[in-house]
């Protein structure tokens, strides 16, 4: 799905007051690696310090943008998603900040610290256990789909959603 730059700028206007404006930092080590391995004498490499963003990742931008794009009725039904970490935390915090109920479906072996933070932001966490030979992420996604149907909550995809992509694109 092609994303027009003006739509990313529009997403930034939607979330600007709620996200951290993170810096670009030059990396002398990466500069040297690129210069020596690629033979580009004046190469400069910059990294975006999204570790300074709420929840420590750019995922907060996408989760927040998605929730702010939803109408009140849809937000009122709550949301759910499948994630083993960064999107789980991001959506939990964005949901808390927008007054939306949130349930995260996570693989049974998701990092405990990320699930504790997800709960700390106010989300309910439900663990999925894959059947023998089943991929853990596939099992979590399938459980999230079933949960969405039975609960009436809107299922949010952590990366294959235009509003999420637009929000995440605002880090540039």
mmCIF file of C-alpha atoms in Angstrom:
data_model
loop_
_atom_site.group_PDB
_atom_site.id
_atom_site.type_symbol
_atom_site.label_atom_id
_atom_site.label_comp_id
_atom_site.label_asym_id
_atom_site.label_seq_id
_atom_site.Cartn_x
_atom_site.Cartn_y
_atom_site.Cartn_z
ATOM 1 C CA UNK A 1 0.000 0.000 0.000
ATOM 2 C CA UNK A 2 1.649 3.236 -1.111
ATOM 3 C CA UNK A 3 1.825 5.915 1.559
ATOM 4 C CA UNK A 4 1.869 9.561 0.449
ATOM 5 C CA UNK A 5 4.196 11.876 2.401
ATOM 6 C CA UNK A 6 1.403 14.416 2.949
ATOM 7 C CA UNK A 7 -0.598 11.748 4.797
ATOM 8 C CA UNK A 8 2.357 11.074 7.115
ATOM 9 C CA UNK A 9 2.574 14.821 7.777
ATOM 10 C CA UNK A 10 -1.143 14.771 8.579
ATOM 11 C CA UNK A 11 -0.584 11.895 11.002
ATOM 12 C CA UNK A 12 2.155 13.899 12.694
ATOM 13 C CA UNK A 13 -0.247 16.795 13.204
ATOM 14 C CA UNK A 14 -2.699 14.369 14.822
ATOM 15 C CA UNK A 15 -0.203 12.969 17.341
ATOM 16 C CA UNK A 16 2.393 15.759 17.677
ATOM 17 C CA UNK A 17 1.253 16.986 21.091
ATOM 18 C CA UNK A 18 1.304 13.461 22.577
ATOM 19 C CA UNK A 19 4.630 12.053 21.392
ATOM 20 C CA UNK A 20 8.232 12.824 22.263
ATOM 21 C CA UNK A 21 10.172 14.665 19.581
ATOM 22 C CA UNK A 22 13.162 12.350 19.475
ATOM 23 C CA UNK A 23 16.583 13.442 18.231
ATOM 24 C CA UNK A 24 18.742 12.215 15.392
ATOM 25 C CA UNK A 25 22.165 11.272 16.705
ATOM 26 C CA UNK A 26 25.277 10.864 14.604
ATOM 27 C CA UNK A 27 27.133 7.613 15.173
ATOM 28 C CA UNK A 28 30.903 7.949 14.849
ATOM 29 C CA UNK A 29 31.306 4.151 14.984
ATOM 30 C CA UNK A 30 28.828 3.585 12.144
ATOM 31 C CA UNK A 31 30.390 6.478 10.205
ATOM 32 C CA UNK A 32 33.755 4.716 10.395
ATOM 33 C CA UNK A 33 32.309 1.325 9.465
ATOM 34 C CA UNK A 34 30.591 2.726 6.377
ATOM 35 C CA UNK A 35 33.644 4.731 5.410
ATOM 36 C CA UNK A 36 36.005 1.767 5.711
ATOM 37 C CA UNK A 37 33.751 -0.931 4.221
ATOM 38 C CA UNK A 38 32.133 1.114 1.463
ATOM 39 C CA UNK A 39 34.989 3.444 0.677
ATOM 40 C CA UNK A 40 32.840 6.548 1.110
ATOM 41 C CA UNK A 41 35.168 9.077 2.702
ATOM 42 C CA UNK A 42 32.509 11.533 3.855
ATOM 43 C CA UNK A 43 29.789 9.061 4.918
ATOM 44 C CA UNK A 44 27.724 10.088 7.927
ATOM 45 C CA UNK A 45 25.248 7.797 9.664
ATOM 46 C CA UNK A 46 22.496 9.067 11.914
ATOM 47 C CA UNK A 47 20.213 7.044 14.153
ATOM 48 C CA UNK A 48 16.791 8.091 15.383
ATOM 49 C CA UNK A 49 16.669 7.808 19.173
ATOM 50 C CA UNK A 50 13.175 6.307 19.443
ATOM 51 C CA UNK A 51 14.367 4.593 22.613
ATOM 52 C CA UNK A 52 13.437 7.962 24.167
ATOM 53 C CA UNK A 53 9.838 7.670 22.943
ATOM 54 C CA UNK A 54 7.023 6.720 25.307
ATOM 55 C CA UNK A 55 7.359 2.950 25.867
ATOM 56 C CA UNK A 56 10.851 3.071 24.322
ATOM 57 C CA UNK A 57 9.891 2.426 20.692
ATOM 58 C CA UNK A 58 8.382 4.049 17.621
ATOM 59 C CA UNK A 59 5.399 1.689 17.922
ATOM 60 C CA UNK A 60 3.685 4.179 20.263
ATOM 61 C CA UNK A 61 3.313 6.585 17.339
ATOM 62 C CA UNK A 62 1.363 4.062 15.271
ATOM 63 C CA UNK A 63 -0.811 2.798 18.116
ATOM 64 C CA UNK A 64 -1.763 6.316 19.183
ATOM 65 C CA UNK A 65 -2.498 7.443 15.636
ATOM 66 C CA UNK A 66 -4.714 4.415 15.037
ATOM 67 C CA UNK A 67 -6.767 5.063 18.178
ATOM 68 C CA UNK A 68 -7.140 8.758 17.404
ATOM 69 C CA UNK A 69 -8.396 7.914 13.892
ATOM 70 C CA UNK A 70 -11.138 5.639 15.217
ATOM 71 C CA UNK A 71 -14.610 7.039 15.843
ATOM 72 C CA UNK A 72 -15.977 7.263 19.379
ATOM 73 C CA UNK A 73 -18.311 4.296 18.963
ATOM 74 C CA UNK A 74 -15.506 2.016 17.810
ATOM 75 C CA UNK A 75 -13.161 3.212 20.576
ATOM 76 C CA UNK A 76 -15.982 2.652 23.047
ATOM 77 C CA UNK A 77 -16.071 -1.071 22.210
ATOM 78 C CA UNK A 78 -12.390 -1.389 23.079
ATOM 79 C CA UNK A 79 -9.502 -2.833 21.141
ATOM 80 C CA UNK A 80 -7.373 -5.932 21.093
ATOM 81 C CA UNK A 81 -4.146 -6.894 19.372
ATOM 82 C CA UNK A 82 -1.593 -9.668 19.202
ATOM 83 C CA UNK A 83 1.955 -8.775 20.182
ATOM 84 C CA UNK A 84 4.850 -10.134 22.147
ATOM 85 C CA UNK A 85 6.239 -6.812 23.232
ATOM 86 C CA UNK A 86 6.696 -3.359 21.736
ATOM 87 C CA UNK A 87 3.284 -2.927 20.109
ATOM 88 C CA UNK A 88 1.638 -4.436 23.199
ATOM 89 C CA UNK A 89 3.178 -1.771 25.416
ATOM 90 C CA UNK A 90 2.523 0.988 22.897
ATOM 91 C CA UNK A 91 -1.136 0.120 22.427
ATOM 92 C CA UNK A 92 -1.670 -0.310 26.160
ATOM 93 C CA UNK A 93 -0.326 3.177 26.877
ATOM 94 C CA UNK A 94 -2.111 4.786 23.920
ATOM 95 C CA UNK A 95 -5.357 3.119 25.026
ATOM 96 C CA UNK A 96 -4.916 4.386 28.576
ATOM 97 C CA UNK A 97 -4.258 7.915 27.312
ATOM 98 C CA UNK A 98 -7.370 7.862 25.124
ATOM 99 C CA UNK A 99 -9.680 6.071 27.575
ATOM 100 C CA UNK A 100 -9.982 2.879 25.521
ATOM 101 C CA UNK A 101 -10.169 -0.616 26.998
ATOM 102 C CA UNK A 102 -7.381 -2.804 25.664
ATOM 103 C CA UNK A 103 -6.634 -6.513 25.632
ATOM 104 C CA UNK A 104 -3.344 -7.898 24.352
ATOM 105 C CA UNK A 105 -3.028 -11.469 23.169
ATOM 106 C CA UNK A 106 0.592 -12.550 23.600
ATOM 107 C CA UNK A 107 2.491 -15.745 22.948
ATOM 108 C CA UNK A 108 2.896 -17.805 26.100
ATOM 109 C CA UNK A 109 6.654 -17.140 26.086
ATOM 110 C CA UNK A 110 6.532 -13.369 25.532
ATOM 111 C CA UNK A 111 9.143 -11.475 27.567
ATOM 112 C CA UNK A 112 7.835 -11.168 31.122
ATOM 113 C CA UNK A 113 9.135 -7.618 31.587
ATOM 114 C CA UNK A 114 7.257 -6.427 28.488
ATOM 115 C CA UNK A 115 4.045 -8.078 29.620
ATOM 116 C CA UNK A 116 4.417 -6.551 33.104
ATOM 117 C CA UNK A 117 4.798 -3.117 31.527
ATOM 118 C CA UNK A 118 1.824 -3.788 29.269
ATOM 119 C CA UNK A 119 -0.304 -4.590 32.314
ATOM 120 C CA UNK A 120 1.165 -1.573 34.097
ATOM 121 C CA UNK A 121 -0.140 0.645 31.304
ATOM 122 C CA UNK A 122 -3.603 -0.765 31.968
ATOM 123 C CA UNK A 123 -4.123 -3.507 29.397
ATOM 124 C CA UNK A 124 -5.409 -6.969 30.100
ATOM 125 C CA UNK A 125 -2.940 -9.609 28.865
ATOM 126 C CA UNK A 126 -4.119 -13.008 27.649
ATOM 127 C CA UNK A 127 -1.516 -15.627 26.750
ATOM 128 C CA UNK A 128 -1.860 -18.027 23.852
ATOM 129 C CA UNK A 129 -0.272 -21.443 23.683
ATOM 130 C CA UNK A 130 0.377 -22.864 20.235
ATOM 131 C CA UNK A 131 -0.545 -26.398 19.298
ATOM 132 C CA UNK A 132 2.340 -28.756 18.610
ATOM 133 C CA UNK A 133 4.163 -27.526 15.526
ATOM 134 C CA UNK A 134 2.202 -24.257 15.345
ATOM 135 C CA UNK A 135 4.058 -20.945 15.126
ATOM 136 C CA UNK A 136 3.690 -18.915 18.324
ATOM 137 C CA UNK A 137 2.823 -15.689 16.496
ATOM 138 C CA UNK A 138 0.269 -17.437 14.292
ATOM 139 C CA UNK A 139 -1.368 -18.910 17.400
ATOM 140 C CA UNK A 140 -1.536 -15.487 19.082
ATOM 141 C CA UNK A 141 -2.988 -13.863 15.954
ATOM 142 C CA UNK A 142 -5.646 -16.576 15.662
ATOM 143 C CA UNK A 143 -6.632 -16.223 19.318
ATOM 144 C CA UNK A 144 -6.808 -12.439 18.920
ATOM 145 C CA UNK A 145 -9.121 -12.850 15.936
ATOM 146 C CA UNK A 146 -11.432 -15.145 17.918
ATOM 147 C CA UNK A 147 -11.307 -12.804 20.913
ATOM 148 C CA UNK A 148 -12.248 -9.855 18.709
ATOM 149 C CA UNK A 149 -15.277 -11.699 17.362
ATOM 150 C CA UNK A 150 -16.519 -12.890 20.763
ATOM 151 C CA UNK A 151 -15.806 -9.665 22.666
ATOM 152 C CA UNK A 152 -16.793 -7.108 20.022
ATOM 153 C CA UNK A 153 -13.450 -5.365 20.390
ATOM 154 C CA UNK A 154 -11.702 -4.047 17.318
ATOM 155 C CA UNK A 155 -8.658 -6.078 16.350
ATOM 156 C CA UNK A 156 -5.670 -3.867 15.575
ATOM 157 C CA UNK A 157 -2.814 -5.231 13.522
ATOM 158 C CA UNK A 158 0.614 -4.207 14.840
ATOM 159 C CA UNK A 159 2.078 -3.391 11.417
ATOM 160 C CA UNK A 160 -0.304 -4.208 8.552
ATOM 161 C CA UNK A 161 -2.690 -1.299 9.079
ATOM 162 C CA UNK A 162 -2.587 1.984 7.189
ATOM 163 C CA UNK A 163 -3.262 4.211 10.215
ATOM 164 C CA UNK A 164 -0.593 2.391 12.241
ATOM 165 C CA UNK A 165 1.881 2.735 9.366
ATOM 166 C CA UNK A 166 1.121 6.438 8.997
ATOM 167 C CA UNK A 167 1.691 7.006 12.707
ATOM 168 C CA UNK A 168 4.908 5.018 12.744
ATOM 169 C CA UNK A 169 6.107 6.941 9.710
ATOM 170 C CA UNK A 170 6.086 10.155 11.729
ATOM 171 C CA UNK A 171 9.403 9.260 13.333
ATOM 172 C CA UNK A 172 11.237 10.559 10.255
#
